[in-house]
mmCIF file of C-alpha atoms and ligand atoms in Angstrom:
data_model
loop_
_atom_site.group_PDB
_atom_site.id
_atom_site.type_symbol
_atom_site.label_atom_id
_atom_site.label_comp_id
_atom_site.label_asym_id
_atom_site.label_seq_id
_atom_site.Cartn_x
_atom_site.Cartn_y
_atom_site.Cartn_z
ATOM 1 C CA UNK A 2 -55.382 -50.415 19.542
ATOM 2 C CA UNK A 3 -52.392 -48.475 19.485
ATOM 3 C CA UNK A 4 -51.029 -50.046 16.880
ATOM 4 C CA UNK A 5 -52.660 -47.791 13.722
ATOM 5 C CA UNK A 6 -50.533 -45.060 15.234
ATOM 6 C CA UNK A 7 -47.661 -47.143 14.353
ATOM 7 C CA UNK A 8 -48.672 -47.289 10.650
ATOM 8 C CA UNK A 9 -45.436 -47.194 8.538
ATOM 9 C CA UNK A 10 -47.034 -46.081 5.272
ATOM 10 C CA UNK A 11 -49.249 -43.414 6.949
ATOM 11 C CA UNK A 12 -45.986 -42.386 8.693
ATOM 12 C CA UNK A 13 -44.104 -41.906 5.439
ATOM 13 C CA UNK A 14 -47.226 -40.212 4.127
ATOM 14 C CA UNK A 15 -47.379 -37.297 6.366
ATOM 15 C CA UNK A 16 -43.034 -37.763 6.207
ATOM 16 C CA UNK A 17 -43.895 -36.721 2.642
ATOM 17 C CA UNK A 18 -45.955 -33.656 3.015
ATOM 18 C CA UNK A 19 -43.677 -32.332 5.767
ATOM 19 C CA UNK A 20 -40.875 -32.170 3.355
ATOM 20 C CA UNK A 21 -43.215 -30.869 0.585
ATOM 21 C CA UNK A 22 -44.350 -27.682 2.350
ATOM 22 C CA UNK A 23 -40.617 -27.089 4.301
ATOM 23 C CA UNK A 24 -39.030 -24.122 2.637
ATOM 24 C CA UNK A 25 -36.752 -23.012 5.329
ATOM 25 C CA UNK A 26 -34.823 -24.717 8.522
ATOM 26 C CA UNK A 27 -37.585 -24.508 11.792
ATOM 27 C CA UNK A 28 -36.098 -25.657 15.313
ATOM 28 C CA UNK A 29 -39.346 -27.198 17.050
ATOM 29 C CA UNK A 30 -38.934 -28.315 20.686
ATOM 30 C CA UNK A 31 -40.914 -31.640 21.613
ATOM 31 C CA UNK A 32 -41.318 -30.656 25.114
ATOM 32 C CA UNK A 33 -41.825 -33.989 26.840
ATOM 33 C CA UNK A 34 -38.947 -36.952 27.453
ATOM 34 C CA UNK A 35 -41.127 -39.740 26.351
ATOM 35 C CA UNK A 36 -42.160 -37.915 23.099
ATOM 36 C CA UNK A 37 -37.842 -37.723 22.465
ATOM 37 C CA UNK A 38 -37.672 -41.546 23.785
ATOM 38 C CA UNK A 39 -40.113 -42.698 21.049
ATOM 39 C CA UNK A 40 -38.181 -39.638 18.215
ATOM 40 C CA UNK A 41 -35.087 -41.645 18.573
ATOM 41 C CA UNK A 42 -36.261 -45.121 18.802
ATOM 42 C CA UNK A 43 -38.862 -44.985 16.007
ATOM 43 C CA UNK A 44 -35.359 -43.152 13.851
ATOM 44 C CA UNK A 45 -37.750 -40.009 13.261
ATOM 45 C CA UNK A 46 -35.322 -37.884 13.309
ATOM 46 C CA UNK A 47 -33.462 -39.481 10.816
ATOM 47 C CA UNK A 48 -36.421 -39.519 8.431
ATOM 48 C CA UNK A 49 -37.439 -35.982 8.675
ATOM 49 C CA UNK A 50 -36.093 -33.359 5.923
ATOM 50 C CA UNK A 51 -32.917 -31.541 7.481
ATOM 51 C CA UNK A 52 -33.920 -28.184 7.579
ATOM 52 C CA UNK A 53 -35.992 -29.198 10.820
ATOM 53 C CA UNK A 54 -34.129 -29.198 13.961
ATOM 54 C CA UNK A 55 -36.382 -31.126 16.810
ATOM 55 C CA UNK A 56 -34.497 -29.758 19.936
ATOM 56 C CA UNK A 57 -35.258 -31.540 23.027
ATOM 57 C CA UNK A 58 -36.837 -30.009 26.029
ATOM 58 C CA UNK A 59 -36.964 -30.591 30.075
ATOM 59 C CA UNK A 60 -39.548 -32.834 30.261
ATOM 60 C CA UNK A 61 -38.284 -35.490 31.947
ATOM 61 C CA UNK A 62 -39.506 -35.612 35.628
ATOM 62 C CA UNK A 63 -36.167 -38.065 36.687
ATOM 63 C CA UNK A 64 -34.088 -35.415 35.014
ATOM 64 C CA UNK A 65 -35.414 -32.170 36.371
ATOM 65 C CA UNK A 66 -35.574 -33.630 39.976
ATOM 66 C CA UNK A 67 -33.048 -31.378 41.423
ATOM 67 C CA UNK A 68 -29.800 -32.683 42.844
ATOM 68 C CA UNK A 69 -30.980 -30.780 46.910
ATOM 69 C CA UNK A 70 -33.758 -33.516 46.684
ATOM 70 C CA UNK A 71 -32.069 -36.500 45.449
ATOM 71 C CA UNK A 72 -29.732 -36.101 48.628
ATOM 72 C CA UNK A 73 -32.763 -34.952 50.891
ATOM 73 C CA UNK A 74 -34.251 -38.535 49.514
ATOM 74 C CA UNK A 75 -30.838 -40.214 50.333
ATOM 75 C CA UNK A 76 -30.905 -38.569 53.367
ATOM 76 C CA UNK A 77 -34.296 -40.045 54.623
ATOM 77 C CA UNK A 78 -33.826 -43.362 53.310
ATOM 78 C CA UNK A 79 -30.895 -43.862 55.290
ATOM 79 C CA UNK A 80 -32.250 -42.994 58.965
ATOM 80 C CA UNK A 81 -34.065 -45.742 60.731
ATOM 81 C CA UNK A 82 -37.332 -47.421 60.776
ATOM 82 C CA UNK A 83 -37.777 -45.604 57.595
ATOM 83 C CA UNK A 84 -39.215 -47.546 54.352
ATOM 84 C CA UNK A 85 -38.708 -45.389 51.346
ATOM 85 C CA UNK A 86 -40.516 -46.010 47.746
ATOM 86 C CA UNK A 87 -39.947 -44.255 44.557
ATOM 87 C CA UNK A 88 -40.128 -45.305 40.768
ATOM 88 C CA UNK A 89 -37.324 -47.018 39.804
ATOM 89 C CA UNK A 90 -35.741 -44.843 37.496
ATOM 90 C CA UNK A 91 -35.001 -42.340 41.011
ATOM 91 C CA UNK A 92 -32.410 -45.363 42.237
ATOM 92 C CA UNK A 93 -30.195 -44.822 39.958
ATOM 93 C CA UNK A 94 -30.028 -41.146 39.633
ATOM 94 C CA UNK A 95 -26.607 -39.589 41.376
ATOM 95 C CA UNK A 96 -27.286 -37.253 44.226
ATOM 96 C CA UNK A 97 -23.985 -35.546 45.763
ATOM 97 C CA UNK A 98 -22.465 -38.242 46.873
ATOM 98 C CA UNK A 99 -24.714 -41.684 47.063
ATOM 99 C CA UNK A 100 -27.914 -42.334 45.265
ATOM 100 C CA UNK A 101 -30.938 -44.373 46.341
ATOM 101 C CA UNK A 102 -29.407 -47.663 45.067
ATOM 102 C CA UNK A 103 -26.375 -47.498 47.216
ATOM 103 C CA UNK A 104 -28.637 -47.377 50.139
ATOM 104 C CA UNK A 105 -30.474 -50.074 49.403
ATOM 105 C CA UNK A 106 -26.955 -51.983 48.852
ATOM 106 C CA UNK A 107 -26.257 -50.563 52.271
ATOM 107 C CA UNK A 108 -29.125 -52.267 54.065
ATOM 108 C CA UNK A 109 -31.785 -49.056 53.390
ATOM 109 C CA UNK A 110 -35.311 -50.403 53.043
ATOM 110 C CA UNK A 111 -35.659 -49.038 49.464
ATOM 111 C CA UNK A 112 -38.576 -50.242 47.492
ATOM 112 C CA UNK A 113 -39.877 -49.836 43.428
ATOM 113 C CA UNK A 114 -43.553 -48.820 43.758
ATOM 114 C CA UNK A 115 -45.589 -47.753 40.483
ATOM 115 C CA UNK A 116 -47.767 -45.582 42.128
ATOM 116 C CA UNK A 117 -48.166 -43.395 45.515
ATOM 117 C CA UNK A 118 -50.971 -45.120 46.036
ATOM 118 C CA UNK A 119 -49.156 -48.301 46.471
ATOM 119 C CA UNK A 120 -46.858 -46.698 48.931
ATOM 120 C CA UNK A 121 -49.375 -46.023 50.901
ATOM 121 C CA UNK A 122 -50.842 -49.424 50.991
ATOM 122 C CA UNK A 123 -47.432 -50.353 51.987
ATOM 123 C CA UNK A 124 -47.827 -47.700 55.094
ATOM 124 C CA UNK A 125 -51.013 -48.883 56.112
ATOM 125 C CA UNK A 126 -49.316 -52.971 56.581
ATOM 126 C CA UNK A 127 -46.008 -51.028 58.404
ATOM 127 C CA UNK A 128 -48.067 -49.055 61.027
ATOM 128 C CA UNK A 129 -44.555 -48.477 62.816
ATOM 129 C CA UNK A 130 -42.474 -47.852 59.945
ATOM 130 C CA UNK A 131 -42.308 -44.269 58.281
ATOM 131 C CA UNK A 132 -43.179 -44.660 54.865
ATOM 132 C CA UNK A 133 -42.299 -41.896 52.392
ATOM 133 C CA UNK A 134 -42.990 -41.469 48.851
ATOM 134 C CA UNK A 135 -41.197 -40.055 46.410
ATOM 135 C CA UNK A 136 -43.310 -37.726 44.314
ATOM 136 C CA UNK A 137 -41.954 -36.414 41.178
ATOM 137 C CA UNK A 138 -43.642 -36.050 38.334
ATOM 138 C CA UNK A 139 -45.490 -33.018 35.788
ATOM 139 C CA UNK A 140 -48.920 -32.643 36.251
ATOM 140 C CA UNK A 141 -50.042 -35.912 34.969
ATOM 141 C CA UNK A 142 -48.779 -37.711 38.300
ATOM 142 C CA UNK A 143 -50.129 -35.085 40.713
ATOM 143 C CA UNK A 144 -53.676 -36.059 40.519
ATOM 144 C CA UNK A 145 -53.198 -39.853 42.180
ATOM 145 C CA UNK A 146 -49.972 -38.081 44.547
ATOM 146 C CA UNK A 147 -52.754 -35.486 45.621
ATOM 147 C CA UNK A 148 -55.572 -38.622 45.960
ATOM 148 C CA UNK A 149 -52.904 -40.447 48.073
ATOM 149 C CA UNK A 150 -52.146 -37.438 50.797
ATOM 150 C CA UNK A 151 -56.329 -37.310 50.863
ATOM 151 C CA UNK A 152 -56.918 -40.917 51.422
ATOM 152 C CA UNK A 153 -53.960 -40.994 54.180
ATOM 153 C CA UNK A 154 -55.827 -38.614 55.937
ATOM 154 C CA UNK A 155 -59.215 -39.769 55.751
ATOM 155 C CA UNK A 156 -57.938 -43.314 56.930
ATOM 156 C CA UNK A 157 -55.505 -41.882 59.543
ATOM 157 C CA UNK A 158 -52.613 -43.011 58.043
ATOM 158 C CA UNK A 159 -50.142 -40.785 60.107
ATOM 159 C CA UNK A 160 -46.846 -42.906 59.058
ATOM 160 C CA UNK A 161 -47.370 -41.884 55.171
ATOM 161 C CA UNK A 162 -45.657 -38.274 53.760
ATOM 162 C CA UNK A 163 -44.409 -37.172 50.626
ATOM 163 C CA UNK A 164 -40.817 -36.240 49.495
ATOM 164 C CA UNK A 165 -42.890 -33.648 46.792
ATOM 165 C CA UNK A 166 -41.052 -32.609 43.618
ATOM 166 C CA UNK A 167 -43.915 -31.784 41.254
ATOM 167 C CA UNK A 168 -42.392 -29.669 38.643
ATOM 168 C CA UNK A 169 -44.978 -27.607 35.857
ATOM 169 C CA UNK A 170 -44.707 -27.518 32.209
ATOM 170 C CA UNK A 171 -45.942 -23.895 31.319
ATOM 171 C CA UNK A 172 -42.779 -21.729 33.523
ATOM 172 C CA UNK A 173 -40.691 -23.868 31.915
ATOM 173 C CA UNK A 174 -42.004 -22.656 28.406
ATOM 174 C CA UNK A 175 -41.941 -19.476 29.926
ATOM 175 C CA UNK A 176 -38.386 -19.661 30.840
ATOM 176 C CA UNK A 177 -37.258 -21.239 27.590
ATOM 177 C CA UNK A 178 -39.125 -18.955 25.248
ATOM 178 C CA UNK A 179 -37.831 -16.013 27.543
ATOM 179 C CA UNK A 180 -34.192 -16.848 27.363
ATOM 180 C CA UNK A 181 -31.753 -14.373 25.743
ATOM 181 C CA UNK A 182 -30.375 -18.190 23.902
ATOM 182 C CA UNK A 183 -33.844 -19.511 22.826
ATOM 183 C CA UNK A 184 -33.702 -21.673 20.095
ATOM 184 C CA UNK A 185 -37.024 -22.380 19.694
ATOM 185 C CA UNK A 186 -39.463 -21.506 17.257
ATOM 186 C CA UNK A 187 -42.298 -24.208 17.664
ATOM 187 C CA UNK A 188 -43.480 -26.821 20.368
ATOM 188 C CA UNK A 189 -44.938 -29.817 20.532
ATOM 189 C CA UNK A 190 -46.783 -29.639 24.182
ATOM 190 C CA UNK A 191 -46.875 -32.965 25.931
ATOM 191 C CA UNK A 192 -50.191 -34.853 25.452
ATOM 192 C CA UNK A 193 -50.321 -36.579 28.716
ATOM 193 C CA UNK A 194 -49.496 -33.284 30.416
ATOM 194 C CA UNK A 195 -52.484 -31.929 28.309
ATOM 195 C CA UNK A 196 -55.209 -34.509 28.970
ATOM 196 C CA UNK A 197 -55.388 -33.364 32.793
ATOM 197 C CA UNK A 198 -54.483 -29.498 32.370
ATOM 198 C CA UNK A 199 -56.399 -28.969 28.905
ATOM 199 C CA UNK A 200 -54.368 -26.604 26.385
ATOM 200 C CA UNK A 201 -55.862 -23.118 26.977
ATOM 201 C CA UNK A 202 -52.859 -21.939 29.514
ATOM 202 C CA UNK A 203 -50.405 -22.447 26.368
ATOM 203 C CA UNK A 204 -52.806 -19.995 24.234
ATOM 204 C CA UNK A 205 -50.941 -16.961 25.886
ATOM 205 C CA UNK A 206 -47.925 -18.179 25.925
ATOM 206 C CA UNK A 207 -48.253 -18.820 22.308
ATOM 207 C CA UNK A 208 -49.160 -15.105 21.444
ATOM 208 C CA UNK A 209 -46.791 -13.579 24.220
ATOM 209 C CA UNK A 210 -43.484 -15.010 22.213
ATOM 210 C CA UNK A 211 -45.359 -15.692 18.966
ATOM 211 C CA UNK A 212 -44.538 -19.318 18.733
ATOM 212 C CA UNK A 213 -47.100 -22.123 17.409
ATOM 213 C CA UNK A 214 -48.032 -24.750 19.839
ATOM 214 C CA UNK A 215 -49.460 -28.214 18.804
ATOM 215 C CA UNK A 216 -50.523 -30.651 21.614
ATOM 216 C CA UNK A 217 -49.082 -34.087 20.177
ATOM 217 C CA UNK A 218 -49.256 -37.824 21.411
ATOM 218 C CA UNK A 219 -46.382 -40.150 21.487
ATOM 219 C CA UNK A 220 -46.710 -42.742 18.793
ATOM 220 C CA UNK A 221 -45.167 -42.577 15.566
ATOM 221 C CA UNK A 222 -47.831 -41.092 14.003
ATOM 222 C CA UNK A 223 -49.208 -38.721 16.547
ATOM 223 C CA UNK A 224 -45.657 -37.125 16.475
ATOM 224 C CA UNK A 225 -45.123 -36.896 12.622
ATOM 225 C CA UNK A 226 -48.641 -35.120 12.369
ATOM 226 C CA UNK A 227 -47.582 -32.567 15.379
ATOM 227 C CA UNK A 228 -44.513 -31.958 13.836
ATOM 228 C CA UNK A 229 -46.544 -31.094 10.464
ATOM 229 C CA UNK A 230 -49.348 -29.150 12.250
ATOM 230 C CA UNK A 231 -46.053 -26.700 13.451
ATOM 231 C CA UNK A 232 -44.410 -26.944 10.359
ATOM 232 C CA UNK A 233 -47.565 -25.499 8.557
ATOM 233 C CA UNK A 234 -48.028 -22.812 11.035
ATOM 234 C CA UNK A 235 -44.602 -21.636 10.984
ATOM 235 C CA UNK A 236 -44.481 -21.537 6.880
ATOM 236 C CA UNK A 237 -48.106 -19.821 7.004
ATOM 237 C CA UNK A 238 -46.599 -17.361 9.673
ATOM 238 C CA UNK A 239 -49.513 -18.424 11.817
ATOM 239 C CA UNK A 240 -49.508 -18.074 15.716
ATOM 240 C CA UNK A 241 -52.086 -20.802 17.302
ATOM 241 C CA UNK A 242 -52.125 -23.540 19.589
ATOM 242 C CA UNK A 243 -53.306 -26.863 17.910
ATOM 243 C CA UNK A 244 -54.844 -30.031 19.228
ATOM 244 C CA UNK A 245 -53.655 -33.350 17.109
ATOM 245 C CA UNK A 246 -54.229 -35.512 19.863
ATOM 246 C CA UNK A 247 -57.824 -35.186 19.882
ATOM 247 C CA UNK A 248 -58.741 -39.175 21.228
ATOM 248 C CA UNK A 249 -57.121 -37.516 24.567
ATOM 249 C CA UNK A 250 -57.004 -33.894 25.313
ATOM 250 C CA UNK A 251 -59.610 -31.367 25.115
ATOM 251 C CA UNK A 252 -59.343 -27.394 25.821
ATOM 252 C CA UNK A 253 -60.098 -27.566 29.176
ATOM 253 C CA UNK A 254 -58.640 -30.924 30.048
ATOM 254 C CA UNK A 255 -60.040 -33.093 33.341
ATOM 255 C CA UNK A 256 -61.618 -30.725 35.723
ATOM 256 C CA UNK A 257 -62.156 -33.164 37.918
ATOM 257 C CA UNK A 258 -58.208 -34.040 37.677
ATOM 258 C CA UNK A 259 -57.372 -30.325 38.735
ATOM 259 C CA UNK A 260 -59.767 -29.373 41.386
ATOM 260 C CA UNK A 261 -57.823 -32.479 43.395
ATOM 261 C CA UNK A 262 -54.731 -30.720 42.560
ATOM 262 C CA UNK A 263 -55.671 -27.862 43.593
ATOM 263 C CA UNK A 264 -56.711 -28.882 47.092
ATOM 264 C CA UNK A 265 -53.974 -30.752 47.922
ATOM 265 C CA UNK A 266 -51.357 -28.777 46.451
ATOM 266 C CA UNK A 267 -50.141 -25.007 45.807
ATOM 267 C CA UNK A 268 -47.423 -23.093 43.456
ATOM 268 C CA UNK A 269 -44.568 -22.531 44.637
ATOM 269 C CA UNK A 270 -40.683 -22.028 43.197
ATOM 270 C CA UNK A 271 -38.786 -24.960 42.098
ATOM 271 C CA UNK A 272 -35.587 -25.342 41.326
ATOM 272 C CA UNK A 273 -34.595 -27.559 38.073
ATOM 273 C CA UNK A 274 -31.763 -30.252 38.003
ATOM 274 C CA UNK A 275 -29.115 -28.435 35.697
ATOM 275 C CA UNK A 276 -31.146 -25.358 35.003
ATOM 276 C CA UNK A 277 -31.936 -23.272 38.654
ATOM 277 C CA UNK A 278 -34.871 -22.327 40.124
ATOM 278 C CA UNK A 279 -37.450 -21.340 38.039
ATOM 279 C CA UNK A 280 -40.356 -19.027 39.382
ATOM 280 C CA UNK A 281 -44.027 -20.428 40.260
ATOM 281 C CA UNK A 282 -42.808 -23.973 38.458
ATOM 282 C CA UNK A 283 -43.663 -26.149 41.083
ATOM 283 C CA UNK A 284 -46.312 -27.545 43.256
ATOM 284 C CA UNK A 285 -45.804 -28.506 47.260
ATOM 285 C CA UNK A 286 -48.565 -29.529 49.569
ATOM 286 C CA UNK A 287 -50.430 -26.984 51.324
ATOM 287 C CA UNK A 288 -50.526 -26.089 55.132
ATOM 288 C CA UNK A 289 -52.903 -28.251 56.108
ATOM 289 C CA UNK A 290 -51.312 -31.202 54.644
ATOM 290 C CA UNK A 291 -47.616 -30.062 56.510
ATOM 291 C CA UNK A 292 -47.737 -33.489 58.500
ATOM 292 C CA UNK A 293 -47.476 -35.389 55.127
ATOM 293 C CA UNK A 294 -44.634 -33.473 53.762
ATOM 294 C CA UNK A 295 -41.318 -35.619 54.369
ATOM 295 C CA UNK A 296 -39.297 -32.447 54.430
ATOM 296 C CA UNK A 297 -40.983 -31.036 56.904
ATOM 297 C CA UNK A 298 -41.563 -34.445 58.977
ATOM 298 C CA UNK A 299 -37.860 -35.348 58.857
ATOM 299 C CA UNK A 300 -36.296 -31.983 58.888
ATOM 300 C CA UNK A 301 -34.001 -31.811 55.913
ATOM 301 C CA UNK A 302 -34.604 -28.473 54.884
ATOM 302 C CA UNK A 303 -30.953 -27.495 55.570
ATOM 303 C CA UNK A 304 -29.438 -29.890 52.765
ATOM 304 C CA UNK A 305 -28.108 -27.573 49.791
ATOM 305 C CA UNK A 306 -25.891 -28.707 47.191
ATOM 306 C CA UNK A 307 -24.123 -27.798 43.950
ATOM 307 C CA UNK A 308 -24.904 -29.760 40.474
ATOM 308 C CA UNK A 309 -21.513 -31.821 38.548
ATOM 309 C CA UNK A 310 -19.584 -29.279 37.014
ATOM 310 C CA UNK A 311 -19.027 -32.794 33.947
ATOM 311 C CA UNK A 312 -22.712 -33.259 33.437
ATOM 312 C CA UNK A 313 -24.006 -30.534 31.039
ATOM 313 C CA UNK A 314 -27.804 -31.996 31.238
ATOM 314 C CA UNK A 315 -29.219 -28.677 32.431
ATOM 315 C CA UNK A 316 -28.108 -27.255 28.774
ATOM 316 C CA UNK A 317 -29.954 -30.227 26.818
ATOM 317 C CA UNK A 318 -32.637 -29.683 28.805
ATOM 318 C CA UNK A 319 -32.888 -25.999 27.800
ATOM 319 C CA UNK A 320 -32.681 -27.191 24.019
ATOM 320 C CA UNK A 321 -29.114 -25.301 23.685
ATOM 321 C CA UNK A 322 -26.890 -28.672 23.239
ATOM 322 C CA UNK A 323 -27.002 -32.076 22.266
ATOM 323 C CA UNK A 324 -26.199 -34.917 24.018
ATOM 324 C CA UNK A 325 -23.309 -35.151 21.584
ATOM 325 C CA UNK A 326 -22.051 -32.238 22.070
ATOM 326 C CA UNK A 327 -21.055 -33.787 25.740
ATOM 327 C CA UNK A 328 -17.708 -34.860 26.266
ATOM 328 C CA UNK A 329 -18.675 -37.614 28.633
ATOM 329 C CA UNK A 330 -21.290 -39.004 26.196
ATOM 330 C CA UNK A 331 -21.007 -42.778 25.903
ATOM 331 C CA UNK A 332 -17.448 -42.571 27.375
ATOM 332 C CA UNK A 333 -17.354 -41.756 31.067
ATOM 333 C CA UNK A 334 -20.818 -41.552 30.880
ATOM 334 C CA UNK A 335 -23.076 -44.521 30.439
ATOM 335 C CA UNK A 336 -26.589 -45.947 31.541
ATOM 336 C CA UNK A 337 -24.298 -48.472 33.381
ATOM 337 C CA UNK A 338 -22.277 -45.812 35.312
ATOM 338 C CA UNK A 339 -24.531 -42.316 34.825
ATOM 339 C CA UNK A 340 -22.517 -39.577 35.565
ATOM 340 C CA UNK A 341 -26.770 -37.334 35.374
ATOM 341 C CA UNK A 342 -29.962 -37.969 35.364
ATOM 342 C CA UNK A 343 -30.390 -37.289 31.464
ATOM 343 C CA UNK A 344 -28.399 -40.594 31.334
ATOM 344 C CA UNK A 345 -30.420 -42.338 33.704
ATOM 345 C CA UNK A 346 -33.882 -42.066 33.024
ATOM 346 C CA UNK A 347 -35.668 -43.971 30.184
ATOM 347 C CA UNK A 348 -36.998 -40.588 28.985
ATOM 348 C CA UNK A 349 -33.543 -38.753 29.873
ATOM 349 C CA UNK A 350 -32.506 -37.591 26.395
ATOM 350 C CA UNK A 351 -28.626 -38.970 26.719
ATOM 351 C CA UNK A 352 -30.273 -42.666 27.447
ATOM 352 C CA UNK A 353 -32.523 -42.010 24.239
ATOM 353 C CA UNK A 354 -29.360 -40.842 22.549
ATOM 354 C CA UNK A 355 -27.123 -44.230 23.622
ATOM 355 C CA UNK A 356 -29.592 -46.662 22.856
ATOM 356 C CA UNK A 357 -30.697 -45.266 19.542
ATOM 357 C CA UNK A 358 -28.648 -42.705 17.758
ATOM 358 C CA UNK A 359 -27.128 -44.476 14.884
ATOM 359 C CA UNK A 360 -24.490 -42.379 14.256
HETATM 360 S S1 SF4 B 26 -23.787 -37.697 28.745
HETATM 361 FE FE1 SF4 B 26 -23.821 -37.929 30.995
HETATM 362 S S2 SF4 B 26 -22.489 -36.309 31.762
HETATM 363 FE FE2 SF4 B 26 -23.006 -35.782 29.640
HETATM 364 S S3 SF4 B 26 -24.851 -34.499 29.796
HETATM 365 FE FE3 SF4 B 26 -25.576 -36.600 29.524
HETATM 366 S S4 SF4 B 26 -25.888 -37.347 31.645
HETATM 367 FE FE4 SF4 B 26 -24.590 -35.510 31.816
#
């Protein structure tokens, strides 16, 4: 089904009409990892005229994870009678010292799951094990992390928590567009992100920093004709936010989606591998769900730690530098032997940059 998206002459169509109405450089940031991940290994960027700049943004859920909870996850997974499950991009990423993989290596009960709700399957066959997910993610993963916490408590399932780092897509824009260094003069908002939170909370942000917004998919085509919509509102000095991914996404999104978000979780701060804390950006389970948060249940609120002062992720992920521009790129720094989490993740922009820049 997916594959008309992938049309190469359609592609090359719209290619076409991007470079016919460019008259001037634009720097448009395609907000979402997997939209840069499919950018690079499609060679879009290579294919687009040169006066636009597609700067890549934070969101990349492995990447953002801050370095305090990759250790507080290390942490966890190393005491006893603990089973700990996670994607399996999280293995691999370096906390301060160790990283999930090396306590597995160690003897840790680490396990890949593809969902929470797996995890907790696992806690409901290990009634005296603690099982503890590891929930990162944007908005599109909270709903089924939020269904999991309700389910364990409906079925009893007092061994399951949460290690919660839910990060949010608009305070990032905020923070971005707000920045005394933004580069950015367009976005393309993350489709997936879109389809559960709709696209009316980028409408202000649009007209607060006068930048044009266009919610965009991630095939080949879905991403050329974003890119265009942007292009055309920047050269028609036009302020709007635009939905081309219309088979997904509508204004208000999946209502149904948020209102389990929004019982089982509430804002709070979050801090941002690379970049700091950035106000109201995150979500953490509310009160009544304390028992399920892993922080809470295995006290390791008092871990604090301080990011690689090698890794310059947290600048790509605020659009200011390449992965190029890094002096560990591809030689200290490899998806073999990550030195961040840019490098580790499949939607990290440094992995996308290794495995498909050409130059
Ligand atoms: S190449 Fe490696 S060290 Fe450099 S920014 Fe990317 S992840 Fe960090």
């Amino acid at each position: 089904m997916l594959e008309k998206f992938r049309t190469k002459d359609q592609v090359i169509r719209i290619l076409a009409e991007i470079k016919k109405i460019t008259t001037q450089p634009w720097r448009i940031m395609e907000i979402c990892g997997g939209q840069t991940h499919a950018i690079m290994q499609y060679g879009l960027y290579e294919l687009l005229p040169a006066e636009i700049e597609l700067i890549h943004g934070p969101g990349c859920p492995v990447c953002v994870t801050s370095l305090e909870l990759v250790d507080k996850a290390v942490a966890i997974a190393s005491m006893e009678n603990v089973i700990f499950t996670s994607y399996g991009d999280m293995l691999r990423v370096p906390g301060s010292n160790q990283d999930l993989f090396s306590v597995k290596a160690s003897g840790g009960d680490v396990r890949v799951v593809y969902s929470s709700l797996e995890a907790l399957r696992i806690a409901e066959r290990n009634p005296d094990k603690e099982v503890v997910f590891f929930g990162i993610g944007f908005e599109t993963t909270a709903p089924a992390n939020a269904i999991s916490i309700i389910k364990a408590q409906e079925r009893g399932i007092n061994n399951y928590s949460m290690l919660v780092s839910h990060v949010l897509v608009p305070p990032a824009m905020h923070a971005i567009l707000g920045s005394p260094s933004n580069r950015v003069q367009g976005f393309l908002a993350a489709g997936h992100v879109c389809a559960i939170m709709g696209y009316e909370e980028y409408e202000p942000i649009a007209q607060k920093y006068q930048v044009p917004v266009v919610v965009t998919g991630f095939e080949p085509l879905d991403l050329v004709l974003g890119i265009m919509e942007t292009v055309k509102m920047l050269e028609n000095n036009e302020v709007r936010v635009v939905n081309a991914y219309t088979r997904a996404v509508t204004r208000s999104g999946n209502l149904v989606a948020q209102e389990i978000i929004q019982n089982v979780f509430e804002i709070c701060d979050r801090q941002w591998r690379g970049i700091g804390t950035i106000p109201s950006s995150g979500w953490r389970l509310k009160p009544r769900f304390q028992e399920f948060d892993a922080e809470w249940r295995f006290n390791v609120h008092n871990i604090h730690t301080h990011e690689s002062e090698v890794c310059i992720s947290g600048l790509i992920l605020q659009g200011l530098k390449k992965p190029t521009d890094c002096p560990a790129f591809s030689i200290t720094c490899t998806p073999q032997n990550p030195l961040g989490a840019t490098m580790v993740s499949s939607e990290g922009a440094c992995s996308a940059y290794y495995h498909y820049a050409r130059d």
